[in-house]
Coordinates of C-alpha atoms in Angstrom, one line a residue:
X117 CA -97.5 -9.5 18.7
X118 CA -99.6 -8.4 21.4
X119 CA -99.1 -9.6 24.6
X120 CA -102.5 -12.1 26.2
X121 CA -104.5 -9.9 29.1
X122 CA -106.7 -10.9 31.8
X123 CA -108.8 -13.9 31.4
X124 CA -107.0 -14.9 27.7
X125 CA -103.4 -14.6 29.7
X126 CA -104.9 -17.1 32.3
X127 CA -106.4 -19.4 30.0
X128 CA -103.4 -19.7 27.6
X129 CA -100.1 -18.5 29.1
X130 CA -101.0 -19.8 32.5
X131 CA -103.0 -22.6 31.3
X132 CA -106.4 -22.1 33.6
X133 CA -104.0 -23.0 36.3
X134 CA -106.4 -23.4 39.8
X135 CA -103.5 -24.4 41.8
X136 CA -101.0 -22.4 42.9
X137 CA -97.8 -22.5 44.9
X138 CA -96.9 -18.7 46.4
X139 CA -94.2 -17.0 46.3
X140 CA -91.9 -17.6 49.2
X141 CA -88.6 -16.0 50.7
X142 CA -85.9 -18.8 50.4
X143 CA -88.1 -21.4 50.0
X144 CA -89.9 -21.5 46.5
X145 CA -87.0 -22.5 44.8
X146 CA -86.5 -24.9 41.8
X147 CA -86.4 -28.3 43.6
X148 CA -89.1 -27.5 45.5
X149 CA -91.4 -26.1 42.5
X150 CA -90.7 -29.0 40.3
X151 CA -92.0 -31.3 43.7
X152 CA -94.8 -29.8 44.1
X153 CA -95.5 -29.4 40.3
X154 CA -95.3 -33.3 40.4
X155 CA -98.1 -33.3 42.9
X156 CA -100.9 -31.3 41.1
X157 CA -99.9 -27.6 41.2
X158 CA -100.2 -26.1 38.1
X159 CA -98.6 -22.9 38.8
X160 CA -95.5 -21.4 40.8
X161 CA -93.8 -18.1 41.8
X162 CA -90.2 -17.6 41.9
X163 CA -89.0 -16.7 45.8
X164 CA -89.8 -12.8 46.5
X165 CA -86.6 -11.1 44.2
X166 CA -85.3 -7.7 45.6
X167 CA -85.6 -5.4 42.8
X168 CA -82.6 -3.2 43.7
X169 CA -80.2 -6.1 43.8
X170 CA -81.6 -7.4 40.8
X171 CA -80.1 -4.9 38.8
X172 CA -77.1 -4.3 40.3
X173 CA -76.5 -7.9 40.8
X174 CA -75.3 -10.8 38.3
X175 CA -74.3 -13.4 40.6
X176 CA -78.0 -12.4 41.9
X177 CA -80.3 -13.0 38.7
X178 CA -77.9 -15.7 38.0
X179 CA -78.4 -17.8 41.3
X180 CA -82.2 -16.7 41.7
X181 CA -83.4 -17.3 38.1
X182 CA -81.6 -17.9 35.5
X183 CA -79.3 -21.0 36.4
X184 CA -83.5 -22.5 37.9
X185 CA -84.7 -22.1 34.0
X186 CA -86.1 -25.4 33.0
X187 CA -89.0 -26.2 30.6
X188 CA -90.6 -28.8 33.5
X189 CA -90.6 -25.2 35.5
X190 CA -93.8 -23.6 33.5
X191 CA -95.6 -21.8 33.6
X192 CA -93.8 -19.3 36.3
X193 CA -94.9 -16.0 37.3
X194 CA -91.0 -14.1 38.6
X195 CA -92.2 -11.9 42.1
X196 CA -90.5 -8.9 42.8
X197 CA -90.6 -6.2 45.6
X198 CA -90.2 -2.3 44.5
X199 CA -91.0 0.8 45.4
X200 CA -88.7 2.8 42.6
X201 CA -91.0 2.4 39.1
X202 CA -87.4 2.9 37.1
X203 CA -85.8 0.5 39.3
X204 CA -88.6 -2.1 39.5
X205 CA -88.9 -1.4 35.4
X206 CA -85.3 -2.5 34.8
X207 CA -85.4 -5.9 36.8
X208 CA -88.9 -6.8 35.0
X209 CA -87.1 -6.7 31.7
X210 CA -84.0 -8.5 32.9
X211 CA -86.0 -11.0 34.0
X212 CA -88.9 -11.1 31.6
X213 CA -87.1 -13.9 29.1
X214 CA -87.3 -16.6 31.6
X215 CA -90.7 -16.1 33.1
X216 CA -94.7 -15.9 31.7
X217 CA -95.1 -13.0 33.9
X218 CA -93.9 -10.3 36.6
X219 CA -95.7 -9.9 39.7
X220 CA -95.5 -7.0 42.2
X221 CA -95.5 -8.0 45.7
X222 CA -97.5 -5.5 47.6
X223 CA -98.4 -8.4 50.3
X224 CA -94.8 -9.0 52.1
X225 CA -95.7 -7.9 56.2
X226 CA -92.5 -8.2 57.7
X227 CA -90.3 -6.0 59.6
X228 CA -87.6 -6.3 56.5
X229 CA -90.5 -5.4 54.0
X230 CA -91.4 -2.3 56.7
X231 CA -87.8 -1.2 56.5
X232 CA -87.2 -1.5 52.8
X233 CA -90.7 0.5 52.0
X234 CA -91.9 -2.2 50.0
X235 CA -95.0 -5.0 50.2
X236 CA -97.8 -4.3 52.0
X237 CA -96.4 -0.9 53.3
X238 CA -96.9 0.5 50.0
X239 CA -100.7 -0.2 50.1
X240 CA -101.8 2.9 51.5
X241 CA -99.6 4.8 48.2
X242 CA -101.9 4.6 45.2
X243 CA -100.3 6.9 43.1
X244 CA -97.0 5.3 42.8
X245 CA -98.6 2.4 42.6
X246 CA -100.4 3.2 39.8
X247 CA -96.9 4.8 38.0
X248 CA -95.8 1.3 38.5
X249 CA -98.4 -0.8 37.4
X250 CA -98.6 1.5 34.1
X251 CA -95.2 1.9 33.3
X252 CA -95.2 -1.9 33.7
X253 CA -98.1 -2.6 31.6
X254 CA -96.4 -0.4 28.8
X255 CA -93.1 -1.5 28.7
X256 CA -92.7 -5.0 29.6
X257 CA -93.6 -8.0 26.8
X258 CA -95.2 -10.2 29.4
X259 CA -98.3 -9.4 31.5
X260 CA -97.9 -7.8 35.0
X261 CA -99.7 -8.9 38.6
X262 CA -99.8 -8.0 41.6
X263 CA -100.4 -9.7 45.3
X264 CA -102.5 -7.7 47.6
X265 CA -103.3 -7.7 51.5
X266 CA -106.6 -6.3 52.2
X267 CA -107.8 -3.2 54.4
X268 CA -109.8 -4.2 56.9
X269 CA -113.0 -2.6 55.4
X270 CA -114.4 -4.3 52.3
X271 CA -115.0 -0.8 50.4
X272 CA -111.9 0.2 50.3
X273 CA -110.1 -3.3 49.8
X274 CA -112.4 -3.0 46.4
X275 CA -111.3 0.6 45.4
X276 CA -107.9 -0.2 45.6
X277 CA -108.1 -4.0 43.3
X278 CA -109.8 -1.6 40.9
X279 CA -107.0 1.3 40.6
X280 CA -104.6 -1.8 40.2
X281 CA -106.9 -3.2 37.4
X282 CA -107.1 -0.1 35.8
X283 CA -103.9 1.0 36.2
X284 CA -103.0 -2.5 33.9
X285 CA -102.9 -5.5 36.2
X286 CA -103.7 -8.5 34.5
X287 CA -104.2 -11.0 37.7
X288 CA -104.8 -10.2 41.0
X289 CA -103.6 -12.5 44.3
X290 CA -105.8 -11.2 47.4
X291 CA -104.3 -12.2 50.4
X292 CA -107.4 -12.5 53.1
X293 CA -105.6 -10.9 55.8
X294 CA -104.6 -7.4 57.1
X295 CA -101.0 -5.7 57.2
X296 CA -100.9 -6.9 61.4
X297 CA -102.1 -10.0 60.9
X298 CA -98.7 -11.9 61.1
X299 CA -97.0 -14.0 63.2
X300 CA -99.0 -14.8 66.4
X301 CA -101.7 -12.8 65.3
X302 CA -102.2 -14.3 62.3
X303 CA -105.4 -15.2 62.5
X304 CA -108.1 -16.4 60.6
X305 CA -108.2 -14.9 56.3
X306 CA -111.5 -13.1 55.6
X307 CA -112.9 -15.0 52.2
X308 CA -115.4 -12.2 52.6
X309 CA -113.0 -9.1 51.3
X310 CA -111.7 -12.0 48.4
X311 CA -115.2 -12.7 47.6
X312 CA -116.2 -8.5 47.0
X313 CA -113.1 -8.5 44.9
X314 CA -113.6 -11.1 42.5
X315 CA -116.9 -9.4 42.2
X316 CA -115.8 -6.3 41.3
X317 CA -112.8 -6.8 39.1
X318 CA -112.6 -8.1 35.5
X319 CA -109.6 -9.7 35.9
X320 CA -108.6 -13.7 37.0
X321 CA -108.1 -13.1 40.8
X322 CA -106.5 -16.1 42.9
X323 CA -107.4 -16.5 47.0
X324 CA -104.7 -17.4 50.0
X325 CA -105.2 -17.7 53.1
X326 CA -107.0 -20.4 55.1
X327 CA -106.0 -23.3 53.0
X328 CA -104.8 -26.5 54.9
X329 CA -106.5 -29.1 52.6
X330 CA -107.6 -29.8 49.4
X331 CA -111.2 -29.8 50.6
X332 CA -110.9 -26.3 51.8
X333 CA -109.2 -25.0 48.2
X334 CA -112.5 -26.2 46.6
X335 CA -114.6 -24.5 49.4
X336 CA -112.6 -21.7 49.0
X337 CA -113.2 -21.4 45.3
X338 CA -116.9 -22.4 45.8
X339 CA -117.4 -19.1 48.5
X340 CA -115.9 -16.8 46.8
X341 CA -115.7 -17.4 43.1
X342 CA -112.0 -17.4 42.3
X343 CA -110.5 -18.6 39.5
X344 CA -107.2 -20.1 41.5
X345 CA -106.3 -21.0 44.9
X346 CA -102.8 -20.3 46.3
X347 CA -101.0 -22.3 49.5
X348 CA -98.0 -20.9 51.2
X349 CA -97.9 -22.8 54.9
X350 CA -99.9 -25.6 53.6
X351 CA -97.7 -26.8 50.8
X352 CA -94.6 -26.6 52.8
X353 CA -95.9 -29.2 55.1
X354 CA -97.8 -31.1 52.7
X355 CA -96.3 -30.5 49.1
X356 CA -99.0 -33.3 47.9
X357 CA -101.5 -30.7 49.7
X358 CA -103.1 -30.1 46.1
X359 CA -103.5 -33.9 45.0
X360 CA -105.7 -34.2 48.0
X361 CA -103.4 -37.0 50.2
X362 CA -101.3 -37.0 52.9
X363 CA -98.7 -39.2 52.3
X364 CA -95.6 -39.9 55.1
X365 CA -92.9 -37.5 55.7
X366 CA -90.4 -39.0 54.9
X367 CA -91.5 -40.0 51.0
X368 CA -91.9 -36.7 50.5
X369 CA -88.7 -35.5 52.0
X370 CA -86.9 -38.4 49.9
X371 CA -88.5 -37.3 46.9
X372 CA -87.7 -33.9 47.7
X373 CA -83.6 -34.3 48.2
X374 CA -83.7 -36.6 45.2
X375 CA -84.8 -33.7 42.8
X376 CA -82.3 -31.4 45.1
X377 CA -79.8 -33.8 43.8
X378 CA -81.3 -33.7 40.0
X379 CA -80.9 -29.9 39.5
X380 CA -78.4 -28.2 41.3
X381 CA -77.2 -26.4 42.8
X382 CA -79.4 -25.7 46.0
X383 CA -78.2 -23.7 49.4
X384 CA -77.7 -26.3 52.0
X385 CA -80.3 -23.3 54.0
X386 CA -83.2 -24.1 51.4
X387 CA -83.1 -27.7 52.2
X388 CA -82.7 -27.9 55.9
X389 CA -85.3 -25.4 56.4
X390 CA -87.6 -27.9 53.8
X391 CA -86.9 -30.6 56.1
X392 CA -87.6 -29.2 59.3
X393 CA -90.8 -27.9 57.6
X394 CA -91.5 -31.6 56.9
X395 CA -90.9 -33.3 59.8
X396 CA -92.2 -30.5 62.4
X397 CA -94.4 -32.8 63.7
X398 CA -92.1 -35.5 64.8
X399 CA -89.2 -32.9 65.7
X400 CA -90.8 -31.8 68.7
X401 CA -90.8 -35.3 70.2
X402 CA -87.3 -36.4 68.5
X403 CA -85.1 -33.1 70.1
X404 CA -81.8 -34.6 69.4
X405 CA -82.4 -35.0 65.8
X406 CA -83.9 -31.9 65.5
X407 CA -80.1 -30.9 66.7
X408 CA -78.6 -33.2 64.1
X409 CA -80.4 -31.6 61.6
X410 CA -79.3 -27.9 62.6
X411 CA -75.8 -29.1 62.4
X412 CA -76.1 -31.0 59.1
X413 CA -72.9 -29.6 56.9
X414 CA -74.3 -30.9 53.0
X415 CA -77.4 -33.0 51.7
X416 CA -75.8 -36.2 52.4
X417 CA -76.2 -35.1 55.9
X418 CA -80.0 -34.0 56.0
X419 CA -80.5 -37.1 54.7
X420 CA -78.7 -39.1 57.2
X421 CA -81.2 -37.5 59.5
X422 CA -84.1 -38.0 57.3
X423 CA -83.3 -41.6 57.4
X424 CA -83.1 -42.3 60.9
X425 CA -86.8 -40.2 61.5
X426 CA -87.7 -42.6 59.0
X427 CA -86.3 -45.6 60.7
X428 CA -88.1 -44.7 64.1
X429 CA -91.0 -43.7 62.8
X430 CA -91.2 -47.3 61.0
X431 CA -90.6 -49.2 64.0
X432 CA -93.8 -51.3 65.4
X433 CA -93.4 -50.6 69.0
X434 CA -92.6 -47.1 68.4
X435 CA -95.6 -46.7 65.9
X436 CA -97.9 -48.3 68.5
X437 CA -96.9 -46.2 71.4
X438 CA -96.4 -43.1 69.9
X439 CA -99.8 -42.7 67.7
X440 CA -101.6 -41.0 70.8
X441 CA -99.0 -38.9 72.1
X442 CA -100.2 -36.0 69.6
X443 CA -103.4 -34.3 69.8
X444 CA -102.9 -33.7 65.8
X445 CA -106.1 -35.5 63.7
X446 CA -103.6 -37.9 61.8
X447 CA -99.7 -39.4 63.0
X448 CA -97.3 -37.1 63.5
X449 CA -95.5 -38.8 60.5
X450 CA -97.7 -38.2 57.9
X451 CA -97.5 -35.1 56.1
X452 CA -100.3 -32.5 57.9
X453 CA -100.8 -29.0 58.6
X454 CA -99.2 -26.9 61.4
X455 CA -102.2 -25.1 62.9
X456 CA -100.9 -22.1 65.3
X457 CA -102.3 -22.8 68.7
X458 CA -105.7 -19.9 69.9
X459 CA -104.1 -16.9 71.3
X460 CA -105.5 -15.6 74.2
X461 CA -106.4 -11.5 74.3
X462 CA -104.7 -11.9 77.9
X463 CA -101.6 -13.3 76.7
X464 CA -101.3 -10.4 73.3
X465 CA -101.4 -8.0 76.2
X466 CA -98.8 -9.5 78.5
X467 CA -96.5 -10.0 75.2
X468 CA -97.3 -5.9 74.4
X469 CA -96.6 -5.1 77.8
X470 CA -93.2 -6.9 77.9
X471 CA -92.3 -5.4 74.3
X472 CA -92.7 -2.2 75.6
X473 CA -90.5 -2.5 78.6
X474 CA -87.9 -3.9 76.7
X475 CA -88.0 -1.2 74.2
X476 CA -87.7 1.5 77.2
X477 CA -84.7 -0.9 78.7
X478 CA -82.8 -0.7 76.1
X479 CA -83.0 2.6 76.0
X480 CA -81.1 3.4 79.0
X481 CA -78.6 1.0 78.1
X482 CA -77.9 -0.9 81.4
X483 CA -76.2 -4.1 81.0
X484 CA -78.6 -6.2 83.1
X485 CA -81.6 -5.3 80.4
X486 CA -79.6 -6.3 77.4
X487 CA -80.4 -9.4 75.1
X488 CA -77.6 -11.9 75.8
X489 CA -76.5 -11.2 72.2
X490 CA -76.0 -6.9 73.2
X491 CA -74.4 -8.4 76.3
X492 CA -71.7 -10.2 74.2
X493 CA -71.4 -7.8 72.0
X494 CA -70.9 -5.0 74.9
X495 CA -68.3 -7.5 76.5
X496 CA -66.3 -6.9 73.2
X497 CA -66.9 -3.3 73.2
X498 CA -67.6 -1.8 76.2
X499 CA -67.8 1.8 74.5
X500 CA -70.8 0.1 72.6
X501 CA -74.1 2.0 72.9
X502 CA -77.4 0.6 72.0
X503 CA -79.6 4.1 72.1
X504 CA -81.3 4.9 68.6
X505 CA -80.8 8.5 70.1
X506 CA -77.1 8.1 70.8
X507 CA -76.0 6.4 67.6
X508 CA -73.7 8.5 65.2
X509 CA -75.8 10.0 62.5
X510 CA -74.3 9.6 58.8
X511 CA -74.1 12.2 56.3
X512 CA -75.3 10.6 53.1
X513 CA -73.6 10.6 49.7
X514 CA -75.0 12.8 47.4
X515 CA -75.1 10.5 44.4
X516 CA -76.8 7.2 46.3
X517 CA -78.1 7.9 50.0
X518 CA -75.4 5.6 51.4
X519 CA -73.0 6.7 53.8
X520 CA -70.2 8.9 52.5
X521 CA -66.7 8.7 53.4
X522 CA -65.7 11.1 56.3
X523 CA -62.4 12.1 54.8
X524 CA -63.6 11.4 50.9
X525 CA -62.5 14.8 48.9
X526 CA -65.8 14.7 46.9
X527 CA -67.7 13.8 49.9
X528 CA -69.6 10.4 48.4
X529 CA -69.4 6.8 49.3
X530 CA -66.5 4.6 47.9
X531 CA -68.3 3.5 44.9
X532 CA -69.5 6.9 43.8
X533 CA -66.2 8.1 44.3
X534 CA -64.3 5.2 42.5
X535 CA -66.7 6.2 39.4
X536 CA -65.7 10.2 39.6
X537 CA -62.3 9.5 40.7
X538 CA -61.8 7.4 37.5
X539 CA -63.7 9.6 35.0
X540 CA -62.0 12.7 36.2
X541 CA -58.7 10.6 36.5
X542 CA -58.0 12.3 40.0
X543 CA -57.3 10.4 43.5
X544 CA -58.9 9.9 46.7
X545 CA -56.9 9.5 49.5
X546 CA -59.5 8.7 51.9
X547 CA -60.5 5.5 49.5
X548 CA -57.1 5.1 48.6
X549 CA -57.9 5.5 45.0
X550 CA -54.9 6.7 43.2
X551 CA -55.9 7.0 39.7
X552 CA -53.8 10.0 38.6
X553 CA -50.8 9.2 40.8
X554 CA -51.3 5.6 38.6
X555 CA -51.7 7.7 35.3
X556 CA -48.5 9.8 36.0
X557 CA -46.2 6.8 36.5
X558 CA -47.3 5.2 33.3
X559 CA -47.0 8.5 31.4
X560 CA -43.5 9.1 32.7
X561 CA -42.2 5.4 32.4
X562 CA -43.6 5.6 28.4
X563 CA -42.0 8.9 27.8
X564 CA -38.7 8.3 29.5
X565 CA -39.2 10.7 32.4
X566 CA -41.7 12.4 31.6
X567 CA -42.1 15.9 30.4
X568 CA -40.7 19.0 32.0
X569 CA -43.5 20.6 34.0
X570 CA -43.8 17.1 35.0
X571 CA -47.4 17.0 34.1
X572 CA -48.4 14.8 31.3
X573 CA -51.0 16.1 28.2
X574 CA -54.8 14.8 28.4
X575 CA -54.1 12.5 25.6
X576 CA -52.1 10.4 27.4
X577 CA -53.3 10.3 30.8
X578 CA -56.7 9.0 28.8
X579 CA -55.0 6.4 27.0
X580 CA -53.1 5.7 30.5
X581 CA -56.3 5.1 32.5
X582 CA -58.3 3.2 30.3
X583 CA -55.6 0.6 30.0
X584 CA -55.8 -2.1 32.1
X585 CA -54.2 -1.6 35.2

């Protein structure tokens, strides 16, 4: 059976689906899907999934994806972030049974993502992403999509949605904003560069970026032509962002723990980081409970806190008094966007100056320049030297990149050498790995001694190793 592509994989797999929750690190998880499935999206992503770990990982792919499988859950589109095709290959078809479709995350702009080589900072590598894509296309039995960040000029954002349609892509996510547009300088998404995309393409393509309200998915898909809309920031502060209200925190945040409750299990980290997401508003007036929260130990305790917002928020005097002391359009209670305050050219330049001077401070490694962290950590360690120049350089294993042992007799890292140690039935004694001392006792204790040259025959050292030991 052939798999569905393009605009048939949207309309049947994935339902027409307009209204989509993205993918997000730590924070897309079951609970939260199945909440905001309940209040009009149509479609969710899976948190970003490392690739690597992935593969290597069971306790991984069980706790990311396949203890979250539930039929409520679809359709689901699994994201991962790559950059090895074979590697990226192999997690799409261990996760492929529990998902309508892989997507590739070329969109992630984070220092992590810059020091993993993956997400956005792949975007300027066509030709491996094109392997990947391909190879993807060809092997897996469900479709494969990617999310995008866009160049800043339009042409070449276009060329490069086109080498990912033709290299198979079967729906595009076009992120409105650049590779620096992050954190403070986030700034505003360019519907523009969507708009030339979804002109170009033949494929479904969803927006992001710019979406606070319901209002502005529909101008969104009215400007530009898109066949979905997808909300990071907006849904986690509004989860009923898509049904077009905004009800109070706290019913939201009730709601949410009860479904926390419903399908566990759920990091205690997921859920206070929901919470504060929530109530952000209100947190900034109520500090100690925004301390109470922090120190919450389990669910029963983040709702404890829940409960008392919602008490104080519900009080008549309090609800009278406090309804101006915002500048935010509706009460701080009720479930709105966080909108990132203007930031002032002046101000970019004072924060680039004081980056710098930090960066050339910590290079000489005086104590008064350190971060109070370095300064604790020096306390412990005076020896301690914080100079990228000064720091021991690693010889790598030969096998895996990592860092080998310094006194490993095949010069690899522990788990390369437990692997050739046990094949070869030879020890390590820089690992500790004694596989043929191990082999030698057994032989001698099953032949009485042992043999006279004290060296026992191949046969039995095999059948001696791959016994338990």
């Amino acid at each position: 059976m052939t798999k569905p592509r393009g605009f048939e994989f949207w309309r049947s797999t994935l339902k027409g689906a307009r209204y989509v929750v993205a993918p997000m690190v730590d924070q897309s998880e079951l609970a939260w899907r199945l909440l905001s499935r309940r209040h009009g999206a149509e479609l969710c992503y899976t948190p970003m999934l490392h690739a690597q770990v992935f593969v290597r990982d069971a306790n991984y792919r069980r706790e990311n994806l396949y203890s979250e499988v539930n039929q409520e859950d679809r359709p689901l589109i699994a994201q991962f972030c790559a950059n090895d095709p074979e590697v990226f290959i192999q997690a799409a078809l261990l996760a492929q049974d529990y998902c309508d479709a892989i997507d590739l995350n070329l969109g992630c702009p984070q220092m992590i993502a810059k020091r993993g080589h993956y997400g956005v900072f792949l975007q300027d590598e066509w030709d491996l992403l094109e392997k990947m894509i391909k190879l993807a296309d060809e092997k897996l039995a469900v479709p494969i999509t990617c999310k995008i960040r866009v160049f800043p000029e339009i042409e070449k954002t276009v060329k490069y949605a086109k080498m990912l349609e033709k290299a198979g892509c079967q729906l595009l996510t076009v992120h409105g904003r650049t590779k620096d547009q992050k954190g403070a300088l986030t700034g505003i998404a360019s519907w523009k560069h969507i708009k030339a995309v979804r002109e170009a393409v033949n494929i479904p393509v969803f927006a992001n970026g710019n979406i606070q309200h319901l209002s502005d998915v529909q101008r969104c898909m009215e400007e530009t032509g898109v066949q979905g809309v997808m909300s990071a920031e907006g849904n986690l502060h509004n989860p009923a962002l898509f049904e077009g209200c905004s009800p109070p925190v706290w019913e939201m945040a009730e709601e949410y723990l009860e479904v926390v409750e419903k399908h566990p299990p759920c990091s205690l980290s997921y859920v206070r980081a929901h919470i504060f997401k929530l109530w952000h508003h209100t947190l900034q007036i109520h500090q100690d409970l925004r301390e109470e929260l922090a120190k919450a130990k389990n669910v029963a305790g983040v709702a404890e806190v829940n409960r008392q917002l919602k008490q104080r928020c519900q009080v008549k005097e309090f609800y009278e008094s406090e309804w101006t002391r915002t500048d935010l359009p509706f009460p701080h209670w009720i479930c709105q966007p966080y909108v990132r305050p203007p930031f002032k050219e002046k101000k970019i330049l004072v924060i680039l100056e004081l980056d710098c001077k930090r960066a050339l401070e910590d290079s000489d490694g005086s104590n008064d320049s350190l971060s109070k962290n370095k300064q604790k950590k020096k306390a412990r360690n005076p020896n301690k030297n914080f100079c990228p120049e000064l720091k021991p350089k690693y010889i790598k294993c030969e096998q895996c990149g990592n860092p080998k042992g310094n006194k490993c007799v095949f010069s690899l890292c522990r788990g390369c050498c437990k692997r050739k140690a046990f094949k070869e039935v030879a020890d390590c004694p820089g690992h500790g790995l004694r596989f043929k001392t191990k082999a030698l006792k057994q032989c001698n204790s099953d032949t009485g001694g042992g043999q006279s040259n004290g060296k026992p025959n191949s046969q039995t050292v095999s059948t001696a190793v791959h016994d338990p030991l």
